[in-house]
XYZ file of C-alpha atoms in Angstrom:
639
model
C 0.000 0.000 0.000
C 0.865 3.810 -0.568
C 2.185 5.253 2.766
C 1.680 8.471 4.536
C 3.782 9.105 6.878
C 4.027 12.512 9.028
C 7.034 14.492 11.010
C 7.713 17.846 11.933
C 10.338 19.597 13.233
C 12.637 17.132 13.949
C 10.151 14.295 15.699
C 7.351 12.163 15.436
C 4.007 12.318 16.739
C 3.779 10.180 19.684
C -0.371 10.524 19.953
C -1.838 9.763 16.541
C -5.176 11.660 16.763
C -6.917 9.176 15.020
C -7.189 5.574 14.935
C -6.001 3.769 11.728
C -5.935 0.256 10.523
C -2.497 0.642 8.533
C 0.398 0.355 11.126
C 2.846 1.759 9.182
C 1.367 5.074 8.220
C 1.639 7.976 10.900
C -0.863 10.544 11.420
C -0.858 14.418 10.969
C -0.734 16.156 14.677
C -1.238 19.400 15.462
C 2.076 20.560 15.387
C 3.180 18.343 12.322
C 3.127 20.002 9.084
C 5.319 17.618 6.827
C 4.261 14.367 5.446
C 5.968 11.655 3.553
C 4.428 9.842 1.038
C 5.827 6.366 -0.460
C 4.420 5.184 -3.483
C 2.785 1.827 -3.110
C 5.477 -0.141 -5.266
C 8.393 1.427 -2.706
C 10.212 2.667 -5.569
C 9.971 6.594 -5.258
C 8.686 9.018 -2.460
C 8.435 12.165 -1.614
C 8.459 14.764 1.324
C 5.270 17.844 1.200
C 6.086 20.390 3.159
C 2.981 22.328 4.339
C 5.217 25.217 6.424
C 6.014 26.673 2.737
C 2.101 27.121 2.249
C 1.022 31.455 2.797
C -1.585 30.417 5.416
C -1.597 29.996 9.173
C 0.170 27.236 11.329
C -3.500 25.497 11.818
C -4.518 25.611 8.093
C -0.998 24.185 7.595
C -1.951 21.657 9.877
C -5.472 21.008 8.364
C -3.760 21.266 4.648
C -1.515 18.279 5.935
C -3.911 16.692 7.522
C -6.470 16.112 4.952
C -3.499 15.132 2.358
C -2.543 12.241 4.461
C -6.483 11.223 4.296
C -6.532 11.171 1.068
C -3.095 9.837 0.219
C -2.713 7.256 2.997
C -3.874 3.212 2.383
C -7.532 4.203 2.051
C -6.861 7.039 -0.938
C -6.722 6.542 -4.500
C -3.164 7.922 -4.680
C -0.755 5.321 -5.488
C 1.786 7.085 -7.145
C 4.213 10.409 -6.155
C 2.403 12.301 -10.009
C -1.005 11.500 -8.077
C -0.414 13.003 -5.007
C 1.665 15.828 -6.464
C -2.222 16.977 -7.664
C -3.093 17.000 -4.655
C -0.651 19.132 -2.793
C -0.700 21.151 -6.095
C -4.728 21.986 -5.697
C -3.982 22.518 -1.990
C -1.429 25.227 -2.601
C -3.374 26.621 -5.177
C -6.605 27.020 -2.358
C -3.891 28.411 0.533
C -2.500 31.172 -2.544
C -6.342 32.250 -2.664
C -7.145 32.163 1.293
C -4.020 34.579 1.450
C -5.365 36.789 -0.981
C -8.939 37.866 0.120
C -9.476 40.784 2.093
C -9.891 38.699 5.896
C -7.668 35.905 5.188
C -8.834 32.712 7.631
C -6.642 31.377 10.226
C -8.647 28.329 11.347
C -10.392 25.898 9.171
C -13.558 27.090 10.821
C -13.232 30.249 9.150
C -13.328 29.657 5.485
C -16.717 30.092 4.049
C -18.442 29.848 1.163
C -17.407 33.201 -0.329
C -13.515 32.091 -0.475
C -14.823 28.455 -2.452
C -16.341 31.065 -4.606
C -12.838 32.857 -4.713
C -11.000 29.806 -5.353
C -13.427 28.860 -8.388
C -12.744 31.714 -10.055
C -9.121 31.829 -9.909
C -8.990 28.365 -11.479
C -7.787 28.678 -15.515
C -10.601 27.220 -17.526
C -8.260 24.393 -18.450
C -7.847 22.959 -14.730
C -10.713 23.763 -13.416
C -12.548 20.272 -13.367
C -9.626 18.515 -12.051
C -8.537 21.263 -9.682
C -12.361 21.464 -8.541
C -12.457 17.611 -8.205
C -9.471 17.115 -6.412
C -10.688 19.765 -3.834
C -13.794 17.861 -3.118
C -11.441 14.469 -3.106
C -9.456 16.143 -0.256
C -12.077 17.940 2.081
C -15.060 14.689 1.226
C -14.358 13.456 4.888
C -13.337 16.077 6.802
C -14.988 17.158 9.684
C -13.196 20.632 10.735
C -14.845 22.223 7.530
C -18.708 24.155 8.587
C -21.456 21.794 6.426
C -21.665 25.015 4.535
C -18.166 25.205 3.399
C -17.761 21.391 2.300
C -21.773 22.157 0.231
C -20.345 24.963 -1.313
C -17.439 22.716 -2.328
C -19.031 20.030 -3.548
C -22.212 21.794 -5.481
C -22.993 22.244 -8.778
C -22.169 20.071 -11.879
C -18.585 20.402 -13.719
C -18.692 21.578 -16.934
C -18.407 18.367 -19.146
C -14.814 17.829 -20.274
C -14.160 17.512 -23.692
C -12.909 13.863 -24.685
C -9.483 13.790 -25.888
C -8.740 13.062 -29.511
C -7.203 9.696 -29.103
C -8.015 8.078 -32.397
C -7.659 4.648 -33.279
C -5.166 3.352 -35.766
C -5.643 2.466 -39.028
C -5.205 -1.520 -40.298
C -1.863 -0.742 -42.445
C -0.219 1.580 -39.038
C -1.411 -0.780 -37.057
C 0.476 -3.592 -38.881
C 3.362 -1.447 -39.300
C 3.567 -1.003 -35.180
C 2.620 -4.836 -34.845
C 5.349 -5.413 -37.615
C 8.350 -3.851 -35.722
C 7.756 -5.323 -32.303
C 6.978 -8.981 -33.705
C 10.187 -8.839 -35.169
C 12.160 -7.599 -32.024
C 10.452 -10.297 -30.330
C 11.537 -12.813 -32.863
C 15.029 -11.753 -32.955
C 15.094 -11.761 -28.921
C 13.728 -15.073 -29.057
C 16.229 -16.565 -31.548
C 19.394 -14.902 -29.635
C 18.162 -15.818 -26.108
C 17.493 -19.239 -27.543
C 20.517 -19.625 -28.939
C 22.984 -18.364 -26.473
C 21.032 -21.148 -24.131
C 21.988 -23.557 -26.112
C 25.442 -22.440 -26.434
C 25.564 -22.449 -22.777
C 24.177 -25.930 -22.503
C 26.870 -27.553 -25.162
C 29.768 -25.480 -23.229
C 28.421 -27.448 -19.816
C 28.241 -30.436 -21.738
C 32.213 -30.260 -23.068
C 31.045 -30.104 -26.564
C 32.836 -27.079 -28.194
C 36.616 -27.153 -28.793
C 39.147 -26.362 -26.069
C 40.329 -22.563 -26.539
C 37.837 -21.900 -29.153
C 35.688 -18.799 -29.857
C 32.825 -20.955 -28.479
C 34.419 -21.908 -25.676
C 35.504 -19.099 -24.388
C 32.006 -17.590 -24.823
C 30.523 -20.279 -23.313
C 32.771 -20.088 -20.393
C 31.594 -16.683 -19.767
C 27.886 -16.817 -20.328
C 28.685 -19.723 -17.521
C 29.486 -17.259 -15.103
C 26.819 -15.222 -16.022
C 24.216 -17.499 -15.638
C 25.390 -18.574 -12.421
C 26.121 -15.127 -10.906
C 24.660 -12.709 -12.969
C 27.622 -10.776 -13.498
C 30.413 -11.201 -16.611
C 34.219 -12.249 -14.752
C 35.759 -9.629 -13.242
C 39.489 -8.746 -12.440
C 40.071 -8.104 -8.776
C 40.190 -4.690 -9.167
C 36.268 -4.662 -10.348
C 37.094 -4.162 -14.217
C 36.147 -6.426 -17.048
C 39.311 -8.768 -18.502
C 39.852 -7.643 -22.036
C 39.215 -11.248 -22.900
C 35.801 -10.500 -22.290
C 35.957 -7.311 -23.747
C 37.186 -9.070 -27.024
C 33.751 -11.164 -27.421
C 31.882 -8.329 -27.147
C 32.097 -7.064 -23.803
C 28.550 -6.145 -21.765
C 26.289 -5.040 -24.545
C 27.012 -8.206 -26.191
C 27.157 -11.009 -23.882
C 24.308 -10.026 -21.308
C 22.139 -9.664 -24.053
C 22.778 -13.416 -25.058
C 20.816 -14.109 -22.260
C 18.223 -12.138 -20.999
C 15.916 -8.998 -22.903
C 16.702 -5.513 -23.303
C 14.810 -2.431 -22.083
C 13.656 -2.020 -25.804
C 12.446 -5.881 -26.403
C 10.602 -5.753 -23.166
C 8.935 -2.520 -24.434
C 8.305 -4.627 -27.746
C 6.425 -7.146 -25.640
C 4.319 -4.570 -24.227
C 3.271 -3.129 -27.252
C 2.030 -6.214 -28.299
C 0.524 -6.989 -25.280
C -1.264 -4.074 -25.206
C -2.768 -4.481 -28.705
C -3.706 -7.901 -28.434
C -5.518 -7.703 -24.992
C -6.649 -3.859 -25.234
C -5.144 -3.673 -21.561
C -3.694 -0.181 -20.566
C 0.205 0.474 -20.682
C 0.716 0.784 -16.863
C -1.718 -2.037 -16.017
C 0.476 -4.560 -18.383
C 3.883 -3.501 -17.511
C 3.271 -4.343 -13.907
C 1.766 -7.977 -14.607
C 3.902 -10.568 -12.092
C 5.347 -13.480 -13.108
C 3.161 -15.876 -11.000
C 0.064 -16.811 -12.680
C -1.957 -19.992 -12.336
C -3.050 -22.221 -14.675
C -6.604 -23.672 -14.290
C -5.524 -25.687 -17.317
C -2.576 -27.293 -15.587
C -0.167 -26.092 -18.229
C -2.086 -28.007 -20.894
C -5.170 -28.884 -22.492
C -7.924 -26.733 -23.977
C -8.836 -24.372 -23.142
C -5.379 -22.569 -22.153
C -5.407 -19.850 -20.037
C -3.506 -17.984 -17.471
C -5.026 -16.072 -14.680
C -2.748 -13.044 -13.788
C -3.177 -10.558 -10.699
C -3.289 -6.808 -11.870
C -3.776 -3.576 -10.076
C -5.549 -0.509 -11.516
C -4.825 1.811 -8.426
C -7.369 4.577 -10.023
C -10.391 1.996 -9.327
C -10.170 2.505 -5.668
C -8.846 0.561 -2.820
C -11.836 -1.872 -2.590
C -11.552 -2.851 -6.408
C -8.188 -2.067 -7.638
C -7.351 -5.902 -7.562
C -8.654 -7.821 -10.419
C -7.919 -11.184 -11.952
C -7.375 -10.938 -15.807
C -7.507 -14.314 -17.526
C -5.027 -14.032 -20.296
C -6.074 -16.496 -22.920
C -4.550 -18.869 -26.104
C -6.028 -18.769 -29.344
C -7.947 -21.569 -29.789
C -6.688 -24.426 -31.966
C -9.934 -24.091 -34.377
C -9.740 -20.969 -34.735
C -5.957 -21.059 -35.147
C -6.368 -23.552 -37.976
C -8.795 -21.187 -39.809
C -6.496 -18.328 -39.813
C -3.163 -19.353 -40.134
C -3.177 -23.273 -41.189
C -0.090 -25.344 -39.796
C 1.693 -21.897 -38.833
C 3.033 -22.034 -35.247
C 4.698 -18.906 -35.952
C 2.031 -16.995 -36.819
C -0.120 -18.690 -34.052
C 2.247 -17.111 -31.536
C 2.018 -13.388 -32.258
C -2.271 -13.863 -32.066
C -2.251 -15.742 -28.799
C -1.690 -13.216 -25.920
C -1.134 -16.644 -24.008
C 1.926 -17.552 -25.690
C 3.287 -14.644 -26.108
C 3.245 -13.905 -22.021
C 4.568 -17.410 -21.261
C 7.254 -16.442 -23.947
C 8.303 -13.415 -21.872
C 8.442 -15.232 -18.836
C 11.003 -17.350 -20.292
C 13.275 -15.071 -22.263
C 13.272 -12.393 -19.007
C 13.749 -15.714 -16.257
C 17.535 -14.539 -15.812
C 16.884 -11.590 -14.947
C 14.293 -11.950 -12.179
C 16.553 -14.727 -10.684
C 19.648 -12.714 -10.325
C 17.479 -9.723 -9.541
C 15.498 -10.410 -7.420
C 12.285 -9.736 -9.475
C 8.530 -10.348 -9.632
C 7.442 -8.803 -12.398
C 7.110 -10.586 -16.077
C 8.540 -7.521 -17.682
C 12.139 -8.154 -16.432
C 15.115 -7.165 -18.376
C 19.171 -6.197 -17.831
C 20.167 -2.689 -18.091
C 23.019 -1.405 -20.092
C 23.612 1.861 -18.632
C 25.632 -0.138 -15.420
C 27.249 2.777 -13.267
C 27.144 3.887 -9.465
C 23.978 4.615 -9.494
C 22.605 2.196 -11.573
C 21.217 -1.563 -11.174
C 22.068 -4.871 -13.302
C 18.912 -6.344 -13.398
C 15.417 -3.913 -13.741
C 12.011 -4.614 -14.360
C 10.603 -0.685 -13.971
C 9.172 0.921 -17.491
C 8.179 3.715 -18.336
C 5.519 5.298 -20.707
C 8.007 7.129 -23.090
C 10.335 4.071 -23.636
C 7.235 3.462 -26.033
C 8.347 6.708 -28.166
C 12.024 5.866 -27.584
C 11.275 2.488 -28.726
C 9.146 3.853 -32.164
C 12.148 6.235 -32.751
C 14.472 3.394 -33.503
C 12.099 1.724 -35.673
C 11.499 5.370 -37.535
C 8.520 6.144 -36.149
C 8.420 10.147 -35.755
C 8.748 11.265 -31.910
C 5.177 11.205 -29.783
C 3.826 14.393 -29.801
C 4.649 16.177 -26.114
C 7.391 14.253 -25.249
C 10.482 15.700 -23.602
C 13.687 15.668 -25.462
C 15.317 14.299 -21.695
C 13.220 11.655 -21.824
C 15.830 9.498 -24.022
C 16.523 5.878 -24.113
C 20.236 4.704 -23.792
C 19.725 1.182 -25.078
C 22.132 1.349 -28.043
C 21.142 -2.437 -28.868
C 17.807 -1.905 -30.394
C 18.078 -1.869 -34.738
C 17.123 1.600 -36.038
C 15.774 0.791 -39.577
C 15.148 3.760 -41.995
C 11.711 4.245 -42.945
C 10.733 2.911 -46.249
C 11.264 5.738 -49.165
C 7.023 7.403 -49.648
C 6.185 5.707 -46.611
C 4.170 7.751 -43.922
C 4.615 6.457 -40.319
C 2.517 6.587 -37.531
C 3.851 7.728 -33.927
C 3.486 4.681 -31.538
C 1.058 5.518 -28.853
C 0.254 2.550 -26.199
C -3.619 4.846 -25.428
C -3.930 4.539 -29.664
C -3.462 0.682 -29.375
C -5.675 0.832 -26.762
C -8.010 3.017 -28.356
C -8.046 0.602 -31.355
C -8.581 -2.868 -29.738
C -11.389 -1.672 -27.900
C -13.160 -0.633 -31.028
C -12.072 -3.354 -33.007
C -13.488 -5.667 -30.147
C -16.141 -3.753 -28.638
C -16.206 -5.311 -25.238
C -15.205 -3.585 -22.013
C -11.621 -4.279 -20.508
C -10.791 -3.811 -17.278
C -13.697 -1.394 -16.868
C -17.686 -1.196 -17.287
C -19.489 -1.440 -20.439
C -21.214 2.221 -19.777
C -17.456 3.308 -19.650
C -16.427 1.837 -22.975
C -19.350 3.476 -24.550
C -19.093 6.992 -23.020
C -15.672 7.604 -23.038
C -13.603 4.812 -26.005
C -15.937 4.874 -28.102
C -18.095 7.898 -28.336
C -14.501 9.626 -28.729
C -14.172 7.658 -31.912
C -15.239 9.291 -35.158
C -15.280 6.111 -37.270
C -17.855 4.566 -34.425
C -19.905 7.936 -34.775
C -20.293 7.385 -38.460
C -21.145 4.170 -37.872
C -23.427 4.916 -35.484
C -24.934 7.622 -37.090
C -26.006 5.239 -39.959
C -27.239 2.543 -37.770
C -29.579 5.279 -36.458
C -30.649 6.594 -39.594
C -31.316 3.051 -41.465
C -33.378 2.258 -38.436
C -35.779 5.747 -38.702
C -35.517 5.358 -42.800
C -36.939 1.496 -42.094
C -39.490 3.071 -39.426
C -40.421 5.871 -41.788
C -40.713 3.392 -44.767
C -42.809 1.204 -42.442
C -45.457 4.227 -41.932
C -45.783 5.388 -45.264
C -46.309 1.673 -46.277
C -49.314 1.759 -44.072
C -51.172 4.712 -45.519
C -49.496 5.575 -48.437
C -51.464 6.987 -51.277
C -52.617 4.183 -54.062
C -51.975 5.297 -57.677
C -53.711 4.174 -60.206
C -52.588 3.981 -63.987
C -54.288 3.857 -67.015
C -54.531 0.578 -67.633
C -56.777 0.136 -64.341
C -58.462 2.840 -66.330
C -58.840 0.411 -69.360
C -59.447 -2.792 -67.324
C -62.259 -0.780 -65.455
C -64.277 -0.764 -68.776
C -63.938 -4.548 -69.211
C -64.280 -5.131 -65.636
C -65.944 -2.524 -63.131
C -66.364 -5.419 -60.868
C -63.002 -6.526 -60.910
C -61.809 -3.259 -60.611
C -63.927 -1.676 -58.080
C -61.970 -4.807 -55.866
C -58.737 -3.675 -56.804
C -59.126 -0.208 -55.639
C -61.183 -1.540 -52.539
C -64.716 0.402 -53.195
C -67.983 -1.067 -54.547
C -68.973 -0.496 -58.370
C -71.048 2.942 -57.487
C -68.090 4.480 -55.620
C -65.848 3.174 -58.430
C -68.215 4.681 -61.346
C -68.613 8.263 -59.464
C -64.431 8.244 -58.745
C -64.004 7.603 -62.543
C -66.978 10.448 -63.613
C -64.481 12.679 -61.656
C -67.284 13.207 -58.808
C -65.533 12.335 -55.637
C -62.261 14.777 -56.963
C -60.853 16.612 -53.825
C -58.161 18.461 -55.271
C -54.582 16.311 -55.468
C -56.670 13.248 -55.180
C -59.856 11.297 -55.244
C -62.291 10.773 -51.351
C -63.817 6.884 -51.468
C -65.872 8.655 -48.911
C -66.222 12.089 -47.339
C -68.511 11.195 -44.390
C -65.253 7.960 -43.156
C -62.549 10.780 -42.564
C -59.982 9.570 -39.256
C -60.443 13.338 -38.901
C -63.877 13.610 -37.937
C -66.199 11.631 -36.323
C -68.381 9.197 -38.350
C -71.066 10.174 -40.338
C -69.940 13.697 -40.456
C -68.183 15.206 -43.523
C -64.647 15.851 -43.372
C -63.903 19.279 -42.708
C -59.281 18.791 -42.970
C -57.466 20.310 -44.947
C -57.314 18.976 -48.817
C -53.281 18.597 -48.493
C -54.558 16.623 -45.618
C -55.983 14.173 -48.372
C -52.427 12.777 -48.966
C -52.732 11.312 -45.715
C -56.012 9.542 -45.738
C -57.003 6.189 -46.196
C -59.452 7.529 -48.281
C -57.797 8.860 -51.280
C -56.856 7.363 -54.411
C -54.792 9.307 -56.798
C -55.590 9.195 -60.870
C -53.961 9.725 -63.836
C -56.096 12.611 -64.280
C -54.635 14.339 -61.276
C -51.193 14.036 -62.486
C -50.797 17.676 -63.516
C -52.109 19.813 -60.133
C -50.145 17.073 -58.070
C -46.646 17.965 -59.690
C -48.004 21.676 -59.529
C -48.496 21.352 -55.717
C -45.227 19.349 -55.195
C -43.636 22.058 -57.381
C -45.098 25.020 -55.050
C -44.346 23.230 -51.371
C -40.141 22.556 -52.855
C -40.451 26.701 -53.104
C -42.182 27.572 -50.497
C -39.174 25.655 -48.214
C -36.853 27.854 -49.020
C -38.539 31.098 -48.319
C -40.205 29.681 -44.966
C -39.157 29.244 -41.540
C -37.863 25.556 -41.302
C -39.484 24.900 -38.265
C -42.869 26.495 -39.898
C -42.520 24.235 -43.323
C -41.690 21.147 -41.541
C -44.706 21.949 -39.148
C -47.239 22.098 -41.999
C -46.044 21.154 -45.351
C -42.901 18.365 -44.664
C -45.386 15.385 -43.920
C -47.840 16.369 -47.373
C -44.806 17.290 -48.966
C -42.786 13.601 -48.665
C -46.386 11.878 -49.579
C -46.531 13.547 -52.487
C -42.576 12.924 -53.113
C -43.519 9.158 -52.902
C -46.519 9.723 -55.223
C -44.589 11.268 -57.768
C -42.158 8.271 -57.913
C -44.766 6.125 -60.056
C -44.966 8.049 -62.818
C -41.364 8.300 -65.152
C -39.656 11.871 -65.559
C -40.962 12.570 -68.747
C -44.605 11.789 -67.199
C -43.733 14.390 -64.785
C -42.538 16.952 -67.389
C -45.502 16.595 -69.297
C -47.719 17.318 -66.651
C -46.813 20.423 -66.159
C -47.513 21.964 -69.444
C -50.634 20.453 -69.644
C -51.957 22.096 -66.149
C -55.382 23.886 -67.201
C -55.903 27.568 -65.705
C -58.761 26.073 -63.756
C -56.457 23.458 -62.019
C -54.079 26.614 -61.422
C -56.735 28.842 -59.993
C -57.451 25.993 -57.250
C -53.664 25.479 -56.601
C -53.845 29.285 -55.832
C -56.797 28.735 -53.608
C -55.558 25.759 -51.742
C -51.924 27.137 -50.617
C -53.511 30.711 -49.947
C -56.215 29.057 -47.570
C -59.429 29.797 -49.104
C -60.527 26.313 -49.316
C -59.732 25.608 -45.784
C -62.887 25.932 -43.324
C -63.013 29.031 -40.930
C-alpha cells in the first residue's frame, strides 16, 4: 500500500489523533506540518512540506492533515504524479485564502465566499480537475462548517471535452505490430541460442580454446552469478571485452529495455489492456488448465490503483487462441499462431526475461538487464516507463510522440534503427492509440464497465460515430418506410383505367370500393383536389357520419384517397409550389405544416417516369391553377 507518513520539526508524533488500521502510516498532529508519502510499489517518495504554504500554522496543519487522508492506504493515490495533484490543488486554495481581504486562520473560518474565490481563480483548463481534487481532499473532513464542504461540492462540472485519441488504421497498425513482432523474434532466436550455447559449453562439446568456448565459459558465469568475470580490481578482462564485452554477452541471455517494451506493445494491442496495467503484470500466474489442455489460459493478478482501494485488484484471464480458430487463420503456422495468442506470447516473456528476475530479485514478467551499469545504476530492472514506447518507435522510424520531452531518451544502443521505407508515412506509436483501437475493433469492455467503454472509447471515436450515425438513420428510414407503407397513397394507372371498362367489378376490388363508388371516382365526382375521397362522411379526422372538414393537403394522408392519372398535372403543380415555399419559410414552420404532405406527395410522384412528370406540367389547365392558388392561400380551408 501507498504510505503516509508525518514528522515535523525534527520528531514524530507520539499521539496519533486518530485511529487507523495501517500500522505503518503515521498521522498528521497538530504541530506536524510535513508528510511523507511512499508510493505503493516502494520505488519513489516524496516529502510535502505544508510550512512553505502562505496560510496559518493550523490551516498548515489542516492542509496536511487532509493530504494524508486522502493519500494514505484508504486514498486513490498510489503514485508520487497522483499526489503531487493533490498538494498542487492545496497550494493553489492556501494562494487564494491569502489573498482575500480577511484571510482565515482556522479551518472554521473559510466560508463559502472564499470556495467562490477559489473557483474563479482556477484557468478554464484545470478547473474540473482542480475542482475535483478539492472535493477528493475535504469529502471526509470534519473541521470544515457543512456550509463550506456544500459549497465545495455543489454544482455540476462543466463536461470535459474527450481527448482526440483516435484509433489506428489496419496498415499503421500492422506497421507497429510489424516492428515489435520482429524484435520479439530476434530476442527469441538470440536468447534461444545463447542457451543452447551455454548448454553444449556445460556439456564439453565445443573445442578447447575456441571462440565458443571461451564464450561459453563466460555466459557460464553469467548465468550462475549474474555478473560477466571480473578482475580483482572490479574491471572487465579484455578477454571479455574481445567477445563483445557487456552489450554483447548479457544480451545473449536475458531482454533488453527495448524488447521488453516490444512485448508490451504487443501486449497491449492484443488484450486492449492499458500500458501501466500490463507492464506491472507478475510473473506468477496460475493455470486452471494445468499447463495443458484446452482451453489454455492464465489467470494473472493486476492492479488498476485509479479503481479505488476496494476494487483495484482484479484477476485478468489471459487467454490462447484456440486451436480451431488457429487452424482457420493461419493453417499449420506455429509462428504466426504465436504473435495472435496473448497466451503464448506472455509465457514467452516469462522465459526469455527468467535470468533476470533470478539474479534480480524480481517479480514482475517484464524483467530485463540494463546497459547503462554505473554507481547509481542496477544490473537487473524490471521498472518501465511510458516514453520508452516513443524511444522504442524512434528506432524503428517512427516520428517522436507528440509532447514528449527531449530528456526523456533511451540509452539502449542495442535496439536496430531501420530507416523508414522511401514514400512511406509512419505513424507515432502511442500505447492509449493501441488501446483506443482494440477496444473498437473488439467492442467489449476491458478492465472497466461497459457504460465506460461506450461513453468515453468509443463515443470519442469518429469512425464509431459514423457508424453509429447510420445505424440510427437506417433504423428511422426502415421506421419511416414502415409508416408510409401503411397509408401511403394508391396510384392508379391507365390501364386500371382500361381494365375498369372490361371489368368494373373486378376493378372496383382492386381499388377496394364497390362499383357505385368506383363509377362516381371515374366520372371525376368524388375529386378533392390532389386526389380522389372513397368517402367524405369515413374521414380519421372527424367523427363518423360527419363530412370531413381537414385540410385537402390533408388528403395525402387519408385512407381515403386514391390518386388518378387525371390528377397528375395539379399534383406535380403542388409538389412544385411546397419545394419553393421551403426555401422562403421558416424551417421549423414548413416542416410543421407542409414536410409530412410534402414527402407523400414525393412518394406519389415516384410512379410516374420523368418525362410523365414533365408533361404534366404543361398540360396544367388555368382552372387546375386557380385551385392550386386557392388551396396554398387558404381559401378552401374551413373558418
Amino acid at each position: 500500500m501507498s504510505r503516509s507518513s508525518a514528522s515535523g520539526r525534527g520528531r514524530r508524533a507520539s499521539q496519533p489523533d486518530r485511529d487507523w488500521t495501517a500500522p505503518e502510516r503515521l498521522v498528521v498532529t497538530t504541530d506536524i506540518c510535513t508528510v511523507t508519502f511512499i508510493e505503493e510499489s516502494g520505488r519513489r517518495s516524496k516529502v510535502y512540506d505544508f510550512t512553505t504554504l502562505p496560510v496559518g500554522p493550523e490551516l498548515q496543519r489542516w492542509m496536511a492533515q487532509v493530504f494524508a487522508d486522502t493519500t494514505g492506504p484508504r486514498g486513490r493515490a498510489k503514485r508520487v504524479s497522483t499526489a503531487e495533484h493533490y498538494y498542487g490543488a492545496l497550494r493553489k486554495f492556501a494562494a487564494v485564502l491569502t489573498s482575500v481581504d480577511s484571510p482565515p486562520t482556522v479551518p472554521g473560518d473559510i466560508i463559502p465566499a472564499h470556495v467562490a474565490a477559489f473557483r474563479l481563480a482556477l484557468a478554464p483548463g484545470s478547473f474540473n480537475a482542480q475542482i475535483q481534487r478539492l472535493r477528493t481532499l475535504v469529502r471526509h473532513d470534519t473541521e470544515l462548517h457543512a456550509q463550506t464542504r456544500s459549497a465545495i461540492a455543489e454544482g455540476r462540472l462543466p463536461r470535459r471535452p474527450l481527448p482526440t485519441i483516435r484509433a489506428y488504421t489496419d496498415d499503421d497498425r500492422q506497421q507497429i505490430l510489424t516492428a515489435a513482432r520482429g524484435d520479439i523474434r530476434r530476442a527469441r532466436e538470440r536468447i534461444r541460442a545463447g542457451q543452447e550455447l551455454l548448454a553444449r559449453y556445460r556439456r564439453g562439446e565445443p573445442d578447447r580454446r575456441s571462440q565458443e568456448e571461451r564464450i561459453g565459459r563466460v555466459l557460464d558465469v553469467l548465468d550462475l552469478t549474474g555478473e560477466l568475470p571480473r578482475l580483482p580490481c572490479g574491471q572487465i578482462p579484455d578477454s571479455v571485452q574481445a567477445l563483445g564485452g557487456v552489450r554483447v554477452l548479457l544480451p545473449m541471455l536475458c531482454l533488453t529495455r527495448m524488447e521488453a517494451t516490444a512485448f508490451a506493445v504487443l501486449l497491449v494491442d492484443m488484450t486492449g489492456e492499458n500500458f501501466g496495467t500490463v507492464i506491472d503484470w507478475p510473473a506468477v500466474h496460475f493455470r486452471p488448465d494445468g499447463g495443458f489442455g484446452e482451453p489454455a489460459v492464465a489467470l494473472v493478478e493486476e492492479t488498476k490503483p485509479r479503481r479505488g482501494p476496494a476494487r483495484e485488484h482484479m484477476v485478468v484471464a489471459v487467454e490462447d487462441l484456440p486451436a480451431g480458430l488457429a487452424g482457420i487463420l493461419d493453417g499449420d503456422s506455429e509462428e504466426r499462431r504465436l504473435f495472435r495468442s496473448p497466451l503464448r506470447v506472455y509465457l514467452l516473456l516469462l522465459e526469455l526475461s527468467a535470468l533476470a528476475r533470478r539474479h534480480g530479485g524480481l517479480t514482475r514478467a517484464f524483467s530485463y538487464v540494463g546497459m547503462s551499469v554505473g554507481r547509481n545504476h542496477d544490473r537487473w530492472l524490471s521498472s518501465m516507463r511510458s516514453y520508452y514506447v516513443g524511444c522504442w518507435g524512434e528506432r524503428h522510424g517512427f516520428p517522436r510522440p507528440p509532447g514528449r520531452r527531449p530528456d526523456q531518451s533511451c540509452k539502449d544502443r542495442t535496439a536496430l534503427n531501420p530507416q523508414p521505407t522511401a514514400g512511406q508515412v509512419k505513424p507515432n506509436v502511442s500505447t492509449q492509440r493501441l488501446r483506443q483501437t482494440a477496444i473498437e475493433r473488439h467492442r467489449r469492455p476491458v478492465a472497466h464497465s461497459r457504460a465506460t467503454m461506450n461513453d468515453y472509447y468509443l463515443r470519442r471515436s469518429p469512425q464509431v460515430a459514423a457508424e453509429s450515425r447510420d445505424i440510427v438513420r437506417e433504423a428511422l428510414n426502415d421506421e419511416v418506410s414502415k409508416a408510409r407503407a401503411v397509408q401511403t397513397v394508391p396510384v392508379f394507372t391507365p390501364g386500371f383505367l382500361d381494365r375498369a371498362q372490361s371489368d368494373s367489378a373486378g376493378a372496383a376490388a382492386e381499388m377496394g370500393v364497390d362499383i357505385d363508388t368506383l363509377t362516381r371516382i371515374l366520372a371525376r365526382e368524388q375529386d378533392t383536389v390532389v386526389a380522389s375521397c372513397v368517402d367524405h362522411r369515413d374521414s380519421p379526422y372527424t367523427e363518423p357520419g360527419t363530412p370531413c372538414d381537414a385540410s385537402f393537403l390533408q388528403c395525402l394522408l387519408c385512407p381515403n384517397a386514391r390518386a388518378l392519372p387525371h390528377q397528375l398535372p395539379i399534383q406535380v403543380a403542388t409538389h412544385d409550389r411546397l419545394a419553393a415555399l421551403r426555401t422562403n419559410l421558416n424551417p421549423q414552420t414548413w416542416d410543421r405544416r407542409y414536410a409530412e404532405p410534402f414527402a407523400r406527395l414525393t412518394d406519389l410522384l415516384g410512379h410516374y417516369s420523368v418525362e410523365d412528370r414533365d408533361t404534366a406540367r404543361h398540360r396544367l389547365s388555368p382552372e387546375d391553377r386557380q385551385l392550386l392558388d386557392d388551396l396554398m392561400n387558404g381559401r378552401l380551408d374551413l373558418r
